[in-house]
Coordinates of C-alpha atoms in Angstrom, one line a residue:
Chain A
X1 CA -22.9 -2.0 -46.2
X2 CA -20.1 0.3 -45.4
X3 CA -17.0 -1.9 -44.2
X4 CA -16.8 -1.8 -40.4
X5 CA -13.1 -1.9 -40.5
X6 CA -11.5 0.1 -43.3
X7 CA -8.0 -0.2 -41.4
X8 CA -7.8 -3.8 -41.4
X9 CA -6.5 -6.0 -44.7
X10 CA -9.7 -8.3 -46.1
X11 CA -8.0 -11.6 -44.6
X12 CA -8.7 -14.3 -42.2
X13 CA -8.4 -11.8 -38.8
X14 CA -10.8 -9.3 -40.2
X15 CA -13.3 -11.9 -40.9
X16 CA -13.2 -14.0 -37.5
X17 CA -13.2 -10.7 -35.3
X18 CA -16.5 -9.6 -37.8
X19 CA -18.2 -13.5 -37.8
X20 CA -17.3 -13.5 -34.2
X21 CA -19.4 -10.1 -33.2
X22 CA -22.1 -10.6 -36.0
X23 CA -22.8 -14.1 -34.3
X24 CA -23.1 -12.8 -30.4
X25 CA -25.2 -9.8 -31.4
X26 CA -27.7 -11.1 -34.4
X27 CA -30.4 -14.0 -33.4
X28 CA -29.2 -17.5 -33.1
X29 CA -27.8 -20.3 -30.9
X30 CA -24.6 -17.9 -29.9
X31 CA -26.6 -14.8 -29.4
X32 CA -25.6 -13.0 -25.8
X33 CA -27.9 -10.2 -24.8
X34 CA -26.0 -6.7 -25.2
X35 CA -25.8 -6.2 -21.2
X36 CA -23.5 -9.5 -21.2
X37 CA -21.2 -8.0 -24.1
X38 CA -17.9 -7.1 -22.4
X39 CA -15.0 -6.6 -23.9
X40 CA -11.4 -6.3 -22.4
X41 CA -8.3 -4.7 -24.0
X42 CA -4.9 -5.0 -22.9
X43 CA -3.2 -1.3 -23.7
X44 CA 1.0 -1.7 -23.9
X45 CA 1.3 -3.6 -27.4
X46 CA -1.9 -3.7 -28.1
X47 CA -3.7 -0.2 -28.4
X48 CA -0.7 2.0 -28.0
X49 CA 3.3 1.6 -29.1
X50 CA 5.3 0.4 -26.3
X51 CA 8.5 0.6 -27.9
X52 CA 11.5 1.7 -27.9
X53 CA 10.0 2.0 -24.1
X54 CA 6.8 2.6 -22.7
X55 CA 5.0 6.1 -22.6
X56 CA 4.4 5.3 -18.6
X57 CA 8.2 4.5 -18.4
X58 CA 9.4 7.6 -19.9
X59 CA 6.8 10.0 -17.6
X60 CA 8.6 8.1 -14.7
X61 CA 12.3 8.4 -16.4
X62 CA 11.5 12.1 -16.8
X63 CA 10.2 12.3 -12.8
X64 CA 13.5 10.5 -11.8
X65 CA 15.3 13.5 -13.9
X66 CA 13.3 16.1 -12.1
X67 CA 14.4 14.7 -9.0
X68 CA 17.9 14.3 -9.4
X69 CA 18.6 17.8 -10.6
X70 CA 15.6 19.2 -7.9
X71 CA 18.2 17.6 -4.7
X72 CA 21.8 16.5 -6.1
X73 CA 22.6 14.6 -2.9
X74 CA 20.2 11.7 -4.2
X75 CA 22.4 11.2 -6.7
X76 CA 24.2 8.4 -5.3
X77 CA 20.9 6.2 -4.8
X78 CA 19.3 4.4 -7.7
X79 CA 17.3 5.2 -9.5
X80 CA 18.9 8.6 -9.3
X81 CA 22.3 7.3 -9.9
X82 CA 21.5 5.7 -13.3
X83 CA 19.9 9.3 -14.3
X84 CA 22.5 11.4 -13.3
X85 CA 25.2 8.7 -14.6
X86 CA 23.0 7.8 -17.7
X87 CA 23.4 4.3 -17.0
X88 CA 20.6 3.0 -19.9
X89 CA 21.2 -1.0 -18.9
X90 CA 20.2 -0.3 -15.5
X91 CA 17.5 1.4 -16.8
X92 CA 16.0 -0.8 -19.0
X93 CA 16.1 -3.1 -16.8
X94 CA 14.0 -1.6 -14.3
X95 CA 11.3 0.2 -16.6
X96 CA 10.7 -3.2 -18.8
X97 CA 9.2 -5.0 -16.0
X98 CA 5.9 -4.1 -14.8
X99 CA 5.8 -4.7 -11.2
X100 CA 9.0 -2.6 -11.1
X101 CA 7.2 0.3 -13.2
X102 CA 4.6 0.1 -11.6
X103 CA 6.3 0.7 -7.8
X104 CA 8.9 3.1 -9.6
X105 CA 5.5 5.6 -10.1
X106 CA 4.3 4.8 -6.9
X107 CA 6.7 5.8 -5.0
X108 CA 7.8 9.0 -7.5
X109 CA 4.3 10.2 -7.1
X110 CA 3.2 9.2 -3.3
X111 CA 1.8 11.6 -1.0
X112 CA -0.2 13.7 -3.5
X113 CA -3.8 13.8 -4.5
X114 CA -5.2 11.1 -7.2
X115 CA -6.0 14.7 -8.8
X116 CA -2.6 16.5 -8.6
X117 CA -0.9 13.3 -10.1
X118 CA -4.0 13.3 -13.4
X119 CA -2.9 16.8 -13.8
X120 CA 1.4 15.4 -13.8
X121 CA 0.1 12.7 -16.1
X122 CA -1.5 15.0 -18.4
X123 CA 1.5 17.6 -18.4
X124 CA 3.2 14.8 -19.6
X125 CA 1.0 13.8 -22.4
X126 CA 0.8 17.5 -23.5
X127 CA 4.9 17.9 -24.0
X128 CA 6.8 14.6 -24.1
X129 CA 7.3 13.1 -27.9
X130 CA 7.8 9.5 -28.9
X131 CA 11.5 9.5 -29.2
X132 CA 11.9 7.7 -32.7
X133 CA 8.8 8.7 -34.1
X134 CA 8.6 12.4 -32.9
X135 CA 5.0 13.0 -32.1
X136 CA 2.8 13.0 -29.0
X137 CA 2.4 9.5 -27.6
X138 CA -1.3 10.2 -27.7
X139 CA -1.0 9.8 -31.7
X140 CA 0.2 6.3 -30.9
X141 CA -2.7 4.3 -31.0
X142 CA -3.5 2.3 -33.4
X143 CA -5.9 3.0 -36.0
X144 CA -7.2 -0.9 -36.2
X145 CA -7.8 -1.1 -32.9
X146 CA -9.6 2.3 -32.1
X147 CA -11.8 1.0 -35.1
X148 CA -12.1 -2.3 -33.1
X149 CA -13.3 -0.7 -30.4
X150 CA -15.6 1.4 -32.0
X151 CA -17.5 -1.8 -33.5
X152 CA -17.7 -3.3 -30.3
X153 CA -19.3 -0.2 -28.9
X154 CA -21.8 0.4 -31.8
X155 CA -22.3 -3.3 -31.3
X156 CA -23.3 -2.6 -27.6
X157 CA -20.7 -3.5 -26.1
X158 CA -19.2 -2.9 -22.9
X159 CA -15.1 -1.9 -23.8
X160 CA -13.0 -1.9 -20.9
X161 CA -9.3 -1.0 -20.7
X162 CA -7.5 -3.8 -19.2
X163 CA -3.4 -2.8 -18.6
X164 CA -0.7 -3.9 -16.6
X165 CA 0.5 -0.3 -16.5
X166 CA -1.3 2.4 -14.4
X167 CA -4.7 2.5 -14.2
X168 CA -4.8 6.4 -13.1
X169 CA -2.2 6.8 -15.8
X170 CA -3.9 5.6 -19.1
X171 CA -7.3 6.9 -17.5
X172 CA -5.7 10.6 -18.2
X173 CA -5.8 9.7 -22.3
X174 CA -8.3 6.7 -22.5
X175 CA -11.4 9.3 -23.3
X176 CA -9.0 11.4 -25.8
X177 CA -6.9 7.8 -27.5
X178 CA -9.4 5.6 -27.4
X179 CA -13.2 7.1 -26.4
X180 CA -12.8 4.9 -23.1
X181 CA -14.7 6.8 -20.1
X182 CA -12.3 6.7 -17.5
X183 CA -14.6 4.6 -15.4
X184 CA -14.3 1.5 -18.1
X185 CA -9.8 1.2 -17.4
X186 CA -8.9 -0.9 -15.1
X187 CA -4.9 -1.0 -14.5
X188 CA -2.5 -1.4 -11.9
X189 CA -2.7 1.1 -8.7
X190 CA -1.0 2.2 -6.8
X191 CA -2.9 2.1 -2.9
X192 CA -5.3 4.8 -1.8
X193 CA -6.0 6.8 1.4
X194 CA -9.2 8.9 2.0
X195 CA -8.1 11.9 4.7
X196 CA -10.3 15.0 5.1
X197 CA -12.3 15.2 1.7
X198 CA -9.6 14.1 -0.4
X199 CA -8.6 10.7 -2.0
X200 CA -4.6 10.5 -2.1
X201 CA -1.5 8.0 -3.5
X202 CA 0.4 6.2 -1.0
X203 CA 3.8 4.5 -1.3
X204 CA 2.1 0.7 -2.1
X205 CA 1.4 -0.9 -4.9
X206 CA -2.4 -2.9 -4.9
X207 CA -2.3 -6.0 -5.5
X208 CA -2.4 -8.5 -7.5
X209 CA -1.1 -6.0 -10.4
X210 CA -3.0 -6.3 -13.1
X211 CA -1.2 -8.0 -15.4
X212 CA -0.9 -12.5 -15.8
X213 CA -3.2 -14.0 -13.5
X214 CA -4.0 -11.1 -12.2
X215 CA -6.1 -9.7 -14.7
X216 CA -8.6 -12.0 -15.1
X217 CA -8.9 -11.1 -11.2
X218 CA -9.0 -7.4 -11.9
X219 CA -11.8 -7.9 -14.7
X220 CA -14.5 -10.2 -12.3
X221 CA -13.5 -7.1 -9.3
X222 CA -14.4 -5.0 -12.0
X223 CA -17.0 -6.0 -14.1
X224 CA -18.2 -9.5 -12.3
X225 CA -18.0 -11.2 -15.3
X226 CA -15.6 -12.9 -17.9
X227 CA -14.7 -11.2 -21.2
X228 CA -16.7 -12.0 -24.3
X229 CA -13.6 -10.7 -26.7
X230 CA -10.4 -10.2 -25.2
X231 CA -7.4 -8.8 -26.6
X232 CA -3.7 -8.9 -25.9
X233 CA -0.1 -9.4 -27.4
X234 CA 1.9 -10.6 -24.3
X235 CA 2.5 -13.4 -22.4
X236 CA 1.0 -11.5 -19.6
X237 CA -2.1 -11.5 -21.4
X238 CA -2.3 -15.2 -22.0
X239 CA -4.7 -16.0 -18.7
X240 CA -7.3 -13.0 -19.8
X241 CA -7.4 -14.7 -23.1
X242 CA -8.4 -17.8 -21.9
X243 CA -11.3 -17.0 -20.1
X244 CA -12.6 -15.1 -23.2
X245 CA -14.7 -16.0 -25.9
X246 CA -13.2 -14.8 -27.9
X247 CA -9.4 -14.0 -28.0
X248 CA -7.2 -11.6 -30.0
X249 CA -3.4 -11.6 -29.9
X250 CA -1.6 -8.7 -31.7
X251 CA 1.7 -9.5 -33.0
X252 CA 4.2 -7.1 -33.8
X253 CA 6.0 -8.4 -37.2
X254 CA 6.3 -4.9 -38.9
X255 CA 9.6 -3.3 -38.6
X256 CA 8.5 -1.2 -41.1
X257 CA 6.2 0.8 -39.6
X258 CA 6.1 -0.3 -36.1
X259 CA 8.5 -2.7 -34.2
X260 CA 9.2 -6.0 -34.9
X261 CA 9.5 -8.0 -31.3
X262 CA 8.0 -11.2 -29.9
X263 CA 10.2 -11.2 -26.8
X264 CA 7.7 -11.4 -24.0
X265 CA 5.2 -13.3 -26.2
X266 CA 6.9 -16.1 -26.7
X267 CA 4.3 -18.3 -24.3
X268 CA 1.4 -16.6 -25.6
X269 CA 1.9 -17.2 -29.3
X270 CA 3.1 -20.9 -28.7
X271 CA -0.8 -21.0 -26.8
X272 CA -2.7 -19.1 -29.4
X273 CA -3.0 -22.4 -31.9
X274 CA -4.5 -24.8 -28.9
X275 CA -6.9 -22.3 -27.5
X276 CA -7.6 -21.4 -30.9
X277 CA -6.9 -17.4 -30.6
X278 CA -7.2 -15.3 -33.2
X279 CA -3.6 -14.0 -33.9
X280 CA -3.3 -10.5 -35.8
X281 CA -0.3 -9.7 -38.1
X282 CA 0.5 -5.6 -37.9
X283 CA 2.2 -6.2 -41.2
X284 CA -0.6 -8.0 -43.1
X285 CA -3.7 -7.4 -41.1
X286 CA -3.1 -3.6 -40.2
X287 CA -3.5 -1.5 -43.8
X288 CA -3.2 1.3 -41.7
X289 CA -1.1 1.6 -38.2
X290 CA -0.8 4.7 -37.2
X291 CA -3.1 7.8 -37.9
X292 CA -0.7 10.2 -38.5
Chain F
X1 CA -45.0 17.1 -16.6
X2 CA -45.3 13.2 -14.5
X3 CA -44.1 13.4 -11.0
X4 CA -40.9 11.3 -11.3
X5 CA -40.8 10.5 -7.6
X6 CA -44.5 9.2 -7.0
X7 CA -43.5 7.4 -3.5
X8 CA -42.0 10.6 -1.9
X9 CA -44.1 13.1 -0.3
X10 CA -44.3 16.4 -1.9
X11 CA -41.7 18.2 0.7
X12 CA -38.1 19.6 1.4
X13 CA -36.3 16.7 0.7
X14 CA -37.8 15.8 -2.8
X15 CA -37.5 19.3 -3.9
X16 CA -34.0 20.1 -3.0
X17 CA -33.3 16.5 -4.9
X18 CA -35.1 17.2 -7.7
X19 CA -34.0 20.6 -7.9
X20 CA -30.1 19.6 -7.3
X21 CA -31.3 17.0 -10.9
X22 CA -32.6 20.0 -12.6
X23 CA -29.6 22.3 -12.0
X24 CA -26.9 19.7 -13.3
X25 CA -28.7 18.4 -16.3
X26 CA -30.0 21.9 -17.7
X27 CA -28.0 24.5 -19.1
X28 CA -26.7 27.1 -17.1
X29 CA -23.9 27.3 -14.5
X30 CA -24.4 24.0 -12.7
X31 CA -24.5 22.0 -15.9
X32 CA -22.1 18.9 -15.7
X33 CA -21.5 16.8 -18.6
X34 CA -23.2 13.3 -18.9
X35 CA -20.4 11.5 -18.5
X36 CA -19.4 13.1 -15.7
X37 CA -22.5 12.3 -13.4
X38 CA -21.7 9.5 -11.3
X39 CA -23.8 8.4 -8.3
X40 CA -23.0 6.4 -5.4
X41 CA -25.7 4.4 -3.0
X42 CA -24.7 3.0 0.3
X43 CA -26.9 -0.4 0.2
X44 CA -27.5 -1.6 3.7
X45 CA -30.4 0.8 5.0
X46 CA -30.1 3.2 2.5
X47 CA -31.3 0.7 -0.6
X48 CA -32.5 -2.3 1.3
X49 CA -33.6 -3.1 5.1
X50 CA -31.3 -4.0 7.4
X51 CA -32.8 -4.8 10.8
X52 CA -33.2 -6.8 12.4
X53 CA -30.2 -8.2 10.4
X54 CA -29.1 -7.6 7.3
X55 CA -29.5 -9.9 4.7
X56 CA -26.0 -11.0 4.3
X57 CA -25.8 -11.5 8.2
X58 CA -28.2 -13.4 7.9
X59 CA -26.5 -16.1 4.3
X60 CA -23.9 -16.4 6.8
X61 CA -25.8 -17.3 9.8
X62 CA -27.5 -20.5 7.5
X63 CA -24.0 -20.9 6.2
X64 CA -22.6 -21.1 10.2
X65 CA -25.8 -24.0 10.7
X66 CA -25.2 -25.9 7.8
X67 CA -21.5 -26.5 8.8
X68 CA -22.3 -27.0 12.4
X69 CA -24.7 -29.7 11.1
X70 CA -22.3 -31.5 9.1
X71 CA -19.6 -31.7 11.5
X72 CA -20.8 -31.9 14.6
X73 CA -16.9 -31.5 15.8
X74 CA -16.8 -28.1 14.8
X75 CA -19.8 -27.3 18.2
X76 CA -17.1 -26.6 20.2
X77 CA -15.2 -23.8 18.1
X78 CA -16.6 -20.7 17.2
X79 CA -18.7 -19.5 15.3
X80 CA -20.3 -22.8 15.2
X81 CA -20.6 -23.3 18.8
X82 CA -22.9 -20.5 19.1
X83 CA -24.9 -21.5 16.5
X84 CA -25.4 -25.0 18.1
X85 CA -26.1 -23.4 21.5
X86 CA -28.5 -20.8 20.1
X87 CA -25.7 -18.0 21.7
X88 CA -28.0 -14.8 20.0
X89 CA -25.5 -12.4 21.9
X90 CA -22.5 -13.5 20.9
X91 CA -23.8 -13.8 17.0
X92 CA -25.6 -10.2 17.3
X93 CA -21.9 -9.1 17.9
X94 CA -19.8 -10.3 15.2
X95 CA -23.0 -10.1 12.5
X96 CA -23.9 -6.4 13.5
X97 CA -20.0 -5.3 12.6
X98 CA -18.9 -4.8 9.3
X99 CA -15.3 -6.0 9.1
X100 CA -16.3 -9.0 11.1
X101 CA -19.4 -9.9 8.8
X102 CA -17.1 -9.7 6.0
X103 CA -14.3 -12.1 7.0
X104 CA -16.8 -14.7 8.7
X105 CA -18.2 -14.6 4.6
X106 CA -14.8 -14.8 3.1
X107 CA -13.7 -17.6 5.4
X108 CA -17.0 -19.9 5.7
X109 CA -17.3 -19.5 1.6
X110 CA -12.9 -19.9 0.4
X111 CA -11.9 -21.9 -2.3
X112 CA -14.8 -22.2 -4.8
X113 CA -15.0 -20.1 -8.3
X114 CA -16.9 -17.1 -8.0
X115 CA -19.8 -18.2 -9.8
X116 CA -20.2 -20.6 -7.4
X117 CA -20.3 -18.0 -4.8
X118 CA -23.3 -16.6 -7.1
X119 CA -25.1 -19.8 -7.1
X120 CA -25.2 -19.7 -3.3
X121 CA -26.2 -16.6 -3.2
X122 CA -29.2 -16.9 -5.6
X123 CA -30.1 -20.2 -3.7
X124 CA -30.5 -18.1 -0.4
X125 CA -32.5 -15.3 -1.6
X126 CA -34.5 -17.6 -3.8
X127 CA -35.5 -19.3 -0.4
X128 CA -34.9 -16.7 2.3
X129 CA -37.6 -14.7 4.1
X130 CA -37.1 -11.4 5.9
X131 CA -37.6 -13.0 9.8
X132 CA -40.3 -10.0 10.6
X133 CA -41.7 -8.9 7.3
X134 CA -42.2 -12.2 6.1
X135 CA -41.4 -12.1 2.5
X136 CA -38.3 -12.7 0.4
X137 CA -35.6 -10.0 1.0
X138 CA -35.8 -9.0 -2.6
X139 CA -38.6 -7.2 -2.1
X140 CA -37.3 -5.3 0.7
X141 CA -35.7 -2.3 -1.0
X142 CA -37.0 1.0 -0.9
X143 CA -39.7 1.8 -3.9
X144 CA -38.3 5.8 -3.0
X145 CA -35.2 4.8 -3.7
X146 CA -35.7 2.8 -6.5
X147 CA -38.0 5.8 -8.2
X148 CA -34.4 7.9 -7.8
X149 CA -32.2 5.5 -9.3
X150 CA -34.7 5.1 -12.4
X151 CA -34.9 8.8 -12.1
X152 CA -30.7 9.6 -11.9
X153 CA -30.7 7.1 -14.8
X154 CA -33.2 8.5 -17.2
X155 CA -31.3 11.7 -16.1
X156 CA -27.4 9.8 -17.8
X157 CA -26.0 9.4 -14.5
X158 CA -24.2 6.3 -14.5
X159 CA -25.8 4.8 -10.9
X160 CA -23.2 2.6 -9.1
X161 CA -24.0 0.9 -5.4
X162 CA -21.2 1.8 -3.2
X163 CA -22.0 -0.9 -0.4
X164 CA -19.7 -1.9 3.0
X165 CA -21.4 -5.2 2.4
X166 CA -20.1 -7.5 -0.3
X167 CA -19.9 -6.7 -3.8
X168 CA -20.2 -10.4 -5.2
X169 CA -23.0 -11.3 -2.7
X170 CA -25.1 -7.4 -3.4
X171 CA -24.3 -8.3 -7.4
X172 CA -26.8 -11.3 -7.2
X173 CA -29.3 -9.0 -6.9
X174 CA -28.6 -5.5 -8.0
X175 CA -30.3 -6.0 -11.3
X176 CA -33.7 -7.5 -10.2
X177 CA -34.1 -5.2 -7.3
X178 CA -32.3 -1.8 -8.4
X179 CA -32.0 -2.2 -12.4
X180 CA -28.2 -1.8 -11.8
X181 CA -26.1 -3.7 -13.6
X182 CA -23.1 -5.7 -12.1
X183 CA -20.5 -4.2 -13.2
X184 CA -22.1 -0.9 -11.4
X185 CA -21.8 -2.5 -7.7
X186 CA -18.9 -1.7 -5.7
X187 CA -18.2 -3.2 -2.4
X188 CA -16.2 -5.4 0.2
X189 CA -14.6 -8.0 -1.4
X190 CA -12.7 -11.2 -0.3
X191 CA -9.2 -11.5 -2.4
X192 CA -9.2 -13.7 -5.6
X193 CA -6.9 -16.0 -7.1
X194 CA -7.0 -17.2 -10.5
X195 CA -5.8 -20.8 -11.7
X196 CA -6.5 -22.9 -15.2
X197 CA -9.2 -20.7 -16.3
X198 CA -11.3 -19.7 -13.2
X199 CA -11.3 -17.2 -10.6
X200 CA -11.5 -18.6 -7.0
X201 CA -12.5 -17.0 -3.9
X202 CA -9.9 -16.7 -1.0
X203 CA -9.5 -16.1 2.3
X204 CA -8.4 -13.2 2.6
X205 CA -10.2 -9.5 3.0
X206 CA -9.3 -7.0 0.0
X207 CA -7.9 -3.9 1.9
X208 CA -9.4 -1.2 2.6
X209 CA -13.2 -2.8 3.3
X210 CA -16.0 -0.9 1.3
X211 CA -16.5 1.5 4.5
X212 CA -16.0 4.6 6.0
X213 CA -12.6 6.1 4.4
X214 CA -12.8 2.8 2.2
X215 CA -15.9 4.3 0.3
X216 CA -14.1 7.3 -1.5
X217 CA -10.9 5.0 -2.2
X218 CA -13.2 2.4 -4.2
X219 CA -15.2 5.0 -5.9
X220 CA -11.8 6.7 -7.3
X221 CA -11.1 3.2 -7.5
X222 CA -13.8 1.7 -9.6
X223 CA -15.0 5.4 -11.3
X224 CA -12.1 7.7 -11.7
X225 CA -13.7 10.3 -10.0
X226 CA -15.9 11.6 -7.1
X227 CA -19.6 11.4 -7.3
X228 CA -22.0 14.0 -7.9
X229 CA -24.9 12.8 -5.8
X230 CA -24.1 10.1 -2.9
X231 CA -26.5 8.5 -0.6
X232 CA -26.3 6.7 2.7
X233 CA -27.7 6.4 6.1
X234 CA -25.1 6.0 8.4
X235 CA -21.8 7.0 9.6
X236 CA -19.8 4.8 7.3
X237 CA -21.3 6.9 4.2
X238 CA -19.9 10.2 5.9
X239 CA -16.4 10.2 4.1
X240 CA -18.5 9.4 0.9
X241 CA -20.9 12.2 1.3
X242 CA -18.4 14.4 1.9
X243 CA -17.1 13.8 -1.4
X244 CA -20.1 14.0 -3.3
X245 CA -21.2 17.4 -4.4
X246 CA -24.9 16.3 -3.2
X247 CA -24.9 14.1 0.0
X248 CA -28.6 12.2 0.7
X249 CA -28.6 11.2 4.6
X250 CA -31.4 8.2 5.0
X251 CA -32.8 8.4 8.7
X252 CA -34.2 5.2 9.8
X253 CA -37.6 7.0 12.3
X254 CA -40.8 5.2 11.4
X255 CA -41.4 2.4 13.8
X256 CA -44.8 1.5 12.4
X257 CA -43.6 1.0 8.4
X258 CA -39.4 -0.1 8.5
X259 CA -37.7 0.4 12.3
X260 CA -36.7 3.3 14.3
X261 CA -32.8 3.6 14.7
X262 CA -30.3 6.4 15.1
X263 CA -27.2 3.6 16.2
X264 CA -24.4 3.9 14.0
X265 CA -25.8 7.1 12.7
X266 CA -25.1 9.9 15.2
X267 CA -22.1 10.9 14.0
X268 CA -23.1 11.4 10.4
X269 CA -26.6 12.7 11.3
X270 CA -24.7 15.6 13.5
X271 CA -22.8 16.6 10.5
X272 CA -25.8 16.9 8.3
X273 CA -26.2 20.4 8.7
X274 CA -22.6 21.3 8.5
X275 CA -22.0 20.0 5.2
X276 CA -25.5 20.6 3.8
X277 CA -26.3 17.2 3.1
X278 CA -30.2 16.8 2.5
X279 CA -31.5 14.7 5.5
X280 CA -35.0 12.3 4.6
X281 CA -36.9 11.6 6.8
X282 CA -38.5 8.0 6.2
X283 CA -41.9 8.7 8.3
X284 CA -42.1 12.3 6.3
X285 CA -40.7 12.4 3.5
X286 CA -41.7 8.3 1.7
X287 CA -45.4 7.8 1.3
X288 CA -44.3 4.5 0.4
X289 CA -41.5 2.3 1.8
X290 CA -41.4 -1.2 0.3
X291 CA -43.5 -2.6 -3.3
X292 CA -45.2 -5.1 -1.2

């Protein structure tokens, strides 16, 4: 039988995730019938690179830019300020945290058709460049993964997107990255407005976001159920995790050919032993990361 | 070739539907892409019957008596007082109203998990009988209907319910009655919280409600896109038909086999023409109304 997973090192990951699907979808005591088979995967960190910075925080970085040079007199105000003044620390500081991110592209983008900001998104996608690794962001997923998913969905699965960053935004690639129809990402939003035949952003941010307890949330709104397989790599992944099955967190240990960080899943790998998740090496489960 | 709309009578409406079907799933300049065909049904009148109350109005109503009975305290506050006095008027007002209807659920049924919520819900229409018709609500959806959902779907449109009613209470059901699945219902929802592993129900109302300009918010929402075909039957599916690149208007006129109502419908039945939305007739255009 052809290996399921060529990107993946023969070790103890590989063979949980493949006993764990070959025992929901082959007769037996934990058999689940293929319309209860949902997966849900987080994206930043665990399908695409989010490092040095996000891809959603540069497309708002690169907005702010537009901005400040577009009307000089906002450049007194943050977050115009710290781009005309290239002022990084403030920066980072804003574009690490989600619910900052995400109400930094909510209010860069309000007013304007849910169309009008796809077509922004997928400007963005077509010119901007990972800035250490020099190609599209949309050539940063990783291979593993997209191979992960495409079990699952031989398997007759349900896969679902399930980010802390903009739904709208990762709904632009998801099809192209990932073979995610739009309609299976769920994400942070920003709100909605219906006027005269059109659906357009507003300044607000729905809530809860999706990310920590709000994605388990986001998933039953969604999907009415719990995840069968869930996977993550952040602390803000820990509570979707636990109402899985089946849980996956991604650790990034390869400075080699990724980046080496467990800041920000600190909580989640000190979990991962009690609620017996599976955790995944990049440097000795992934045999491949990127397919470059 | 098999008629594959055996309960509609051979007449304008069934061909301009079936001929809309034919035009966007054969080659030629109306194709549209699988993946792009998304439809969207309205539930209350336009999938199931909702006079003399709709079914949910009517979980909440036993919900209101059971309460009442258990604390007899309550008989002097609302809505439990007019339950004890039998107060059909003041009932009839807050049950025939959307936004009403869907806080009086939120609030009677706060602070349990959403399966819970589920249970309850199966419980009712396990025991439940329309108050005219007699039988159990489930088999009070439209066999038309039904035939054009199994038709869309044989057809790889991906069939969601778009209801003002409530998406965890219509989820109970949408499989048994429609052959949608779960994840495929949109609708009102109370806000959720999640804590230790669960998702709990809360009092609150997610904003906007599942109605009117709500509908094309939680279609964008829940689908990424508009739909191709949407169907309703009253004036809170207008902003969703207008969307839709085929609008279905349900009119409610055949006393003898359903009931005969225009209320709540006038605006949306005066725009029919307009915006070309294709108007059926329930007397003319169903040989059959319910599988009874």
């Amino acid at each position: 039988m052809a290996d399921q997973l060529p990107s993946w090192t023969d070790g103890p990951a590989k063979a949980q995730i493949l006993e764990f699907v070959r025992s929901v979808t082959e007769p037996g005591a934990s058999f689940v019938p293929a319309a209860d088979r949902i997966a849900a995967f987080d994206n930043d960190g665990t399908l695409w690179c989010e490092k040095p910075m996000n891809p959603q925080a540069d497309f708002l970085l690169r907005r702010w830019e537009e901005t400040a040079q577009a009307h000089p007199g906002k450049a007194k105000e943050q977050p115009w300020k710290a781009v005309t003044e290239g002022d990084q620390a403030w920066l980072a500081g804003v574009l690490a945290h989600v619910p900052e991110l995400t109400r930094g592209v909510t209010e860069a983008y309000a007013g304007i058709t849910v169309e009008a900001f796809e077509r922004a998104v997928r400007a963005f996608f077509d010119t901007a460049r990972h800035p250490v690794l020099g190609v599209p962001y949309t050539r940063l997923g990783y291979q593993p993964m997209r191979e992960l998913i495409d079990l699952l969905t031989a398997m007759q699965f349900e896969v679902y997107i399930c980010s802390a960053g903009g739904r709208d935004f990762v709904r632009a690639v998801a099809g192209q990255m990932y073979g995610i129809p739009r309609q299976r990402v769920i994400g942070s939003g920003t709100t909605l407005e219906y006027r005269h035949g059109a659906v357009y952003r507003t300044k607000g941010v729905e809530q809860p976001i999706d990310d920590g307890p709000g994605k388990p949330v986001h998933i039953w709104t969604r999907t009415g159920r719990k995840p069968l397989l869930a996977a993550g790599n952040a602390d803000g992944d820990a509570a979707m995790l636990r109402t899985a099955r089946f849980g996956l967190l991604i650790r990034h240990d390869d400075a080699g050919r990724e980046f080496a960080y467990d800041a920000g899943s600190e909580k989640a790998l000190a979990k991962a032993k009690e609620r017996d998740w599976t955790v995944v090496s990049m440097q000795n489960d992934f045999k491949v990361v990127f397919d470059l």
